[in-house]
PDB file of C-alpha atoms in Angstrom:
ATOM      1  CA  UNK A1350       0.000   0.000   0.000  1.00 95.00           C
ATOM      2  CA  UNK A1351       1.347   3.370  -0.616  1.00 98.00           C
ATOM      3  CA  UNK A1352      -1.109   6.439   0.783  1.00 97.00           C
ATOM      4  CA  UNK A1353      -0.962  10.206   1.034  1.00 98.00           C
ATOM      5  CA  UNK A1354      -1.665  11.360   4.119  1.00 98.00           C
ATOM      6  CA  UNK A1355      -2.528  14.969   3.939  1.00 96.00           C
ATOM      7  CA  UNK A1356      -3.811  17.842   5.902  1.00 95.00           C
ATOM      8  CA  UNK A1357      -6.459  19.171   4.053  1.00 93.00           C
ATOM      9  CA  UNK A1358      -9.166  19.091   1.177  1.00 91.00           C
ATOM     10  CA  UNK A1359      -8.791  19.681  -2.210  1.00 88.00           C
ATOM     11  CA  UNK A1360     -11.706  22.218  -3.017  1.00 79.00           C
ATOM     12  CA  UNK A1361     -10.465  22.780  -6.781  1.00 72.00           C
ATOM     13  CA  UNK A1362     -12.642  21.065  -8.999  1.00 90.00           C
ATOM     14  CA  UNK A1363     -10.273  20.435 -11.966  1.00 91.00           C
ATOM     15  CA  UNK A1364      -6.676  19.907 -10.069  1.00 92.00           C
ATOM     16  CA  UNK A1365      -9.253  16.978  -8.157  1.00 93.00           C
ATOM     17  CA  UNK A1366      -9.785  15.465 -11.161  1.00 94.00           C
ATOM     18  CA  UNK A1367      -6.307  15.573 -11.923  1.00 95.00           C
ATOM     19  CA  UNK A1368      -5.059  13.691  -8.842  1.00 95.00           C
ATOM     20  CA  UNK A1369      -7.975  11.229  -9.204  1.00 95.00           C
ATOM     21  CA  UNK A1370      -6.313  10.331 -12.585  1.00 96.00           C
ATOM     22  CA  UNK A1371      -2.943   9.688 -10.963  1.00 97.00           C
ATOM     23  CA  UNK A1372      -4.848   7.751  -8.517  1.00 97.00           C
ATOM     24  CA  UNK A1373      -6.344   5.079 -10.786  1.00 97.00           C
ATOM     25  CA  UNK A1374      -2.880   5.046 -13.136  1.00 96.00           C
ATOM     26  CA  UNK A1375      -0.930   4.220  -9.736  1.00 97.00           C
ATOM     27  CA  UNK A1376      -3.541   1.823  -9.023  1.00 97.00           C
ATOM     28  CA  UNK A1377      -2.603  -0.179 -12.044  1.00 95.00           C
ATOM     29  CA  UNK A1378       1.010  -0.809 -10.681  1.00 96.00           C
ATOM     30  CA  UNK A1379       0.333  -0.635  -7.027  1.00 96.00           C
ATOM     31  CA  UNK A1380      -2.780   0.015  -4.472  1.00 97.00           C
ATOM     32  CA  UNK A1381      -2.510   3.480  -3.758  1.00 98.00           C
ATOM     33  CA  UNK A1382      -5.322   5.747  -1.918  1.00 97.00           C
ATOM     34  CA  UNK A1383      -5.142   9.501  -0.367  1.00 97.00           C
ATOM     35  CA  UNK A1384      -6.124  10.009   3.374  1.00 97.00           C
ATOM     36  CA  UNK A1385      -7.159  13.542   4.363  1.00 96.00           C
ATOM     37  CA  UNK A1386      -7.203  14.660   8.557  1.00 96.00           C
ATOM     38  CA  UNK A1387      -9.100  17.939   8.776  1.00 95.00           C
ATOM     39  CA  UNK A1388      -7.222  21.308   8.449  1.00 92.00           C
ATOM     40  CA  UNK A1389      -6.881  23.475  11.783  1.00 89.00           C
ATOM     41  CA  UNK A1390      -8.490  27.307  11.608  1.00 87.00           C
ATOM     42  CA  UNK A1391      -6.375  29.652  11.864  1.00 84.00           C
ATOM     43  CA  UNK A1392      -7.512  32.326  14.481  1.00 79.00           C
ATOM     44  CA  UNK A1393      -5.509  35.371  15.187  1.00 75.00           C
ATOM     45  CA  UNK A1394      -5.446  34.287  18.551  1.00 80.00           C
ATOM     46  CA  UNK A1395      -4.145  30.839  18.207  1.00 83.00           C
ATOM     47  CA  UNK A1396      -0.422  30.239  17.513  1.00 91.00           C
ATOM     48  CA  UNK A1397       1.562  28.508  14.777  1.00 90.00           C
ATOM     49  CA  UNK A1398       2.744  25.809  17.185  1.00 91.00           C
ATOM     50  CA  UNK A1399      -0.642  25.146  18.655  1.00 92.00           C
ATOM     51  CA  UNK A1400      -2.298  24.658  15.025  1.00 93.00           C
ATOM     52  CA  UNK A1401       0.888  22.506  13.854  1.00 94.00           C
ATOM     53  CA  UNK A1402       0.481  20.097  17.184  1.00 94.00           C
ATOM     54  CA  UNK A1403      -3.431  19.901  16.653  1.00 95.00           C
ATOM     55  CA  UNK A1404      -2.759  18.794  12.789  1.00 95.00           C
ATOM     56  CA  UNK A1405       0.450  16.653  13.794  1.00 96.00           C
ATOM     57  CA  UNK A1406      -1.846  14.758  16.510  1.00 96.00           C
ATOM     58  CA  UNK A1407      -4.369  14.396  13.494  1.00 97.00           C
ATOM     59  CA  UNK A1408      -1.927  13.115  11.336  1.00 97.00           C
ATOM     60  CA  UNK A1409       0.021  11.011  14.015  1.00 97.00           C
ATOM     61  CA  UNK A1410      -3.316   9.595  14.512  1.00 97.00           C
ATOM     62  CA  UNK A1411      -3.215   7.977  10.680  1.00 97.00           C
ATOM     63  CA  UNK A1412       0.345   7.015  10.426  1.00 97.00           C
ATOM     64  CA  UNK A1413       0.430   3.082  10.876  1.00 95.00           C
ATOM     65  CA  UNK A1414       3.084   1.425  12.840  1.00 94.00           C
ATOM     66  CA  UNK A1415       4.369  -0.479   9.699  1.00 94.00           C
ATOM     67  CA  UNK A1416       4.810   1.699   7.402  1.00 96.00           C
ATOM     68  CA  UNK A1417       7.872   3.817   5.761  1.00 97.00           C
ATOM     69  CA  UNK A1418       6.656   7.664   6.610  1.00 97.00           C
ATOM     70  CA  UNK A1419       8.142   9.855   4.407  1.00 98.00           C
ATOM     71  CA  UNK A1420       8.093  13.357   4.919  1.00 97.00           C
ATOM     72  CA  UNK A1421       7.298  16.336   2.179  1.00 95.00           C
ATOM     73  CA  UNK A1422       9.492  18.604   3.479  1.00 92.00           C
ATOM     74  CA  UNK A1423      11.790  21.974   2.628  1.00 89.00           C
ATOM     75  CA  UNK A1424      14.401  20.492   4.478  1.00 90.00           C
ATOM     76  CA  UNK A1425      14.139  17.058   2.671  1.00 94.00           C
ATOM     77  CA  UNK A1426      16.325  15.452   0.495  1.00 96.00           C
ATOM     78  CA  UNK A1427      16.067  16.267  -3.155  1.00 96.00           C
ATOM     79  CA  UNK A1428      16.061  13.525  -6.324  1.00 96.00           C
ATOM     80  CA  UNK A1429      15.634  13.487  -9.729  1.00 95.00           C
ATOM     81  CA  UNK A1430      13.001  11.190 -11.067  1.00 94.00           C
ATOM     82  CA  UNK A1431      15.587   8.245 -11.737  1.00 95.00           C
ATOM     83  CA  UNK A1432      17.017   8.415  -8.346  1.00 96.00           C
ATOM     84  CA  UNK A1433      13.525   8.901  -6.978  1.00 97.00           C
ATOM     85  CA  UNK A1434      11.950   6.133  -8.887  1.00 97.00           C
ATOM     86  CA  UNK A1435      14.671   3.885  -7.017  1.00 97.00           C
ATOM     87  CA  UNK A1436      14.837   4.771  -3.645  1.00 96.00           C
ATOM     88  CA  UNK A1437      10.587   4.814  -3.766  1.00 97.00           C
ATOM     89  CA  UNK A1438      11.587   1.226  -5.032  1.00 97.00           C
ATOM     90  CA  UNK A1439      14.070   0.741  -1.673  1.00 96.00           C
ATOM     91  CA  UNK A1440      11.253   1.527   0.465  1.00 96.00           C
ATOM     92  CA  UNK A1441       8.691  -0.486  -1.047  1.00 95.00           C
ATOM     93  CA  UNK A1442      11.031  -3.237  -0.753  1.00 93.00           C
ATOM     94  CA  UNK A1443      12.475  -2.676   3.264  1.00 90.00           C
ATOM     95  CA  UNK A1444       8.703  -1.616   4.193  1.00 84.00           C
ATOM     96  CA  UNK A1445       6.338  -2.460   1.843  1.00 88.00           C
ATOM     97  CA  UNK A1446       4.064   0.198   3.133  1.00 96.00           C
ATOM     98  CA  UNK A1447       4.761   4.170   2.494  1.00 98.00           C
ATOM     99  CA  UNK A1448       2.981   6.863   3.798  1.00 98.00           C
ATOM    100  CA  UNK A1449       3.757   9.741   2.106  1.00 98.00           C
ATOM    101  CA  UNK A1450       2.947  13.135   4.258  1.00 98.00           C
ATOM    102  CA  UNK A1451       2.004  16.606   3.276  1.00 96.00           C
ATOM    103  CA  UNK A1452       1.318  18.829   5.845  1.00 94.00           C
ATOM    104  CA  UNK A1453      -0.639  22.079   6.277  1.00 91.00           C
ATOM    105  CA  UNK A1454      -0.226  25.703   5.344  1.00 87.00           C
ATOM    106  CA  UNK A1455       1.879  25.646   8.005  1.00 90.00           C
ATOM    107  CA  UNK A1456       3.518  22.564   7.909  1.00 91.00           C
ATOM    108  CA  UNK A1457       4.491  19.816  10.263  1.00 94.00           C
ATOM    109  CA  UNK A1458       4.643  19.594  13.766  1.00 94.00           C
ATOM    110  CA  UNK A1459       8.133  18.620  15.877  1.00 95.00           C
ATOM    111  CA  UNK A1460       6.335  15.362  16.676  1.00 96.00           C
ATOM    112  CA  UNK A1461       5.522  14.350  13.554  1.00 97.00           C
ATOM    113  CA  UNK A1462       9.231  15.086  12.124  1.00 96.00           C
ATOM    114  CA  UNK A1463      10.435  12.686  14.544  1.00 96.00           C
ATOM    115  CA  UNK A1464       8.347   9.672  13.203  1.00 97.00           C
ATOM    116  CA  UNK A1465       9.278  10.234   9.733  1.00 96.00           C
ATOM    117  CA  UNK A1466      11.749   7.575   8.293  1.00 96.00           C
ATOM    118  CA  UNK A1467      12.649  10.036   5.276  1.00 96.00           C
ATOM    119  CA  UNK A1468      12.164  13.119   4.092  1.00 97.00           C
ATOM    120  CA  UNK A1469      11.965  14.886   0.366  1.00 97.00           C
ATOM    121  CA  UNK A1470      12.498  18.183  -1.139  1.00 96.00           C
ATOM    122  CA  UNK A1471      10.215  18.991  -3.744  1.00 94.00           C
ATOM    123  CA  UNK A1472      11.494  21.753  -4.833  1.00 92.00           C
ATOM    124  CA  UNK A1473      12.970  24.947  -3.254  1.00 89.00           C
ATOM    125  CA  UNK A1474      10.129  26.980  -4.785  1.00 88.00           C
ATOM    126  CA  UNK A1475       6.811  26.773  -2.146  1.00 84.00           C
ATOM    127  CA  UNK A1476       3.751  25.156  -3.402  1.00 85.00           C
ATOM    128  CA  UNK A1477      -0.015  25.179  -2.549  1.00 83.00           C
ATOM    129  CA  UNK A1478      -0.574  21.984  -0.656  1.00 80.00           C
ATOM    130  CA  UNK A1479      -2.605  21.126  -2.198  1.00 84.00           C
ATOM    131  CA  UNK A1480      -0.936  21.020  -5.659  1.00 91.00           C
ATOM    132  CA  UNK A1481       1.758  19.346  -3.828  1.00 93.00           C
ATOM    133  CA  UNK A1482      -1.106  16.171  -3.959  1.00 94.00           C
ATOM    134  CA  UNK A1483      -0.925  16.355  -7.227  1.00 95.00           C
ATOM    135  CA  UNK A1484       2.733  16.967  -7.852  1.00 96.00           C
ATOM    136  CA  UNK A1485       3.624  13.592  -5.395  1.00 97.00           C
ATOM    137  CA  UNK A1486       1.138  11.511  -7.569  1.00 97.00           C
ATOM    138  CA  UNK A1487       2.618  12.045 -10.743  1.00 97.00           C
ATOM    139  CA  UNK A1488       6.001  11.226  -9.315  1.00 97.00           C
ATOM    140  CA  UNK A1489       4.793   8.308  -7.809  1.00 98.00           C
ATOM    141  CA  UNK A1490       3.743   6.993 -11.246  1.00 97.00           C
ATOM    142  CA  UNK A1491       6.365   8.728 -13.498  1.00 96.00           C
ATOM    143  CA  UNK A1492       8.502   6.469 -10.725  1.00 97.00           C
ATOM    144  CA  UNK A1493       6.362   3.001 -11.301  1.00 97.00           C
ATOM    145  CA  UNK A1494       6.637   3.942 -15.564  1.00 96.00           C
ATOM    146  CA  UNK A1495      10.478   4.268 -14.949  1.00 95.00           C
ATOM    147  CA  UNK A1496      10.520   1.327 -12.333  1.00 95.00           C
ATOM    148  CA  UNK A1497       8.402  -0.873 -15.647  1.00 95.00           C
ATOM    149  CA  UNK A1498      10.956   0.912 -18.269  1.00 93.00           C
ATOM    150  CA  UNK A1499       7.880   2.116 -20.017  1.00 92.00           C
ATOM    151  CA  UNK A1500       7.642   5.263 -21.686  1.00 84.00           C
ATOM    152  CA  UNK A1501       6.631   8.146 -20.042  1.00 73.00           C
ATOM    153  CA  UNK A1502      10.153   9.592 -18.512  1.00 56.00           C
ATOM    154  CA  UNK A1503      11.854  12.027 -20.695  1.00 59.00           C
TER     155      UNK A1503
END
């Protein structure tokens, strides 16, 4: 199983669509689903750390034991899709689980840092997360296509 545990909805009608695509093209190589917790309000009166912890416990709360958590994260490592494609194959292989994690607009809590196993760098440009749904899902294929040596990679 590999899932995408985000914090969040994805409200946009047509970038939806597009990750449901990914979805059922993932599907075909592996079972694959997203997992949403709910998204904290953010109050003028409530700090960054309390709405982090409240999301972290969320997500803490949907991270399984078993599996490889890795982490979407500006202080992650970065790959190329090759080098991606084969450590995504590394995990599947040590854990056979991955739970990939995008966090809020704020991002991730202390705790839930500490219970990743890994952690990637998109990109050093900042994303909506929720394009970042979409952006994991295509790698996640574009990895499985590379993974199959079927064309799709350029």
């Amino acid at each position: 199983m590999i899932r995408i545990l985000c914090v969040g909805k994805v409200k946009d009608g047509p970038l939806k669509l597009l990750i449901d695509d990914y979805s059922k093209r993932i599907n075909g190589y592996h079972k694959f689903r997203i997992d949403e917790v709910k998204d904290e309000p953010i109050y003028l009166n409530t700090s960054a750390e309390a709405i982090l912890n409240k999301e972290g416990e969320r997500l803490l709360q949907n991270i399984h034991d078993d599996e490889c958590v890795i982490l979407l994260d500006l202080r992650g490592k970065e790959y190329d899709s090759p080098s991606f494609a084969a450590e995504m194959d590394k995990w599947i292989s040590s854990k056979g689980k991955l739970c990939f994690v995008i966090g809020g607009s704020l991002g991730l809590s202390e705790d839930v840092r500490r219970r990743a196993d890994h952690a990637w760098k998109l990109s050093d440009l900042t994303f909506l997360h929720q394009m970042t749904r979409l952006i994991v899902s295509e790698q996640i294929y574009r990895a499985f296509k590379i993974l199959h040596n079927e064309n799709y990679h350029k």
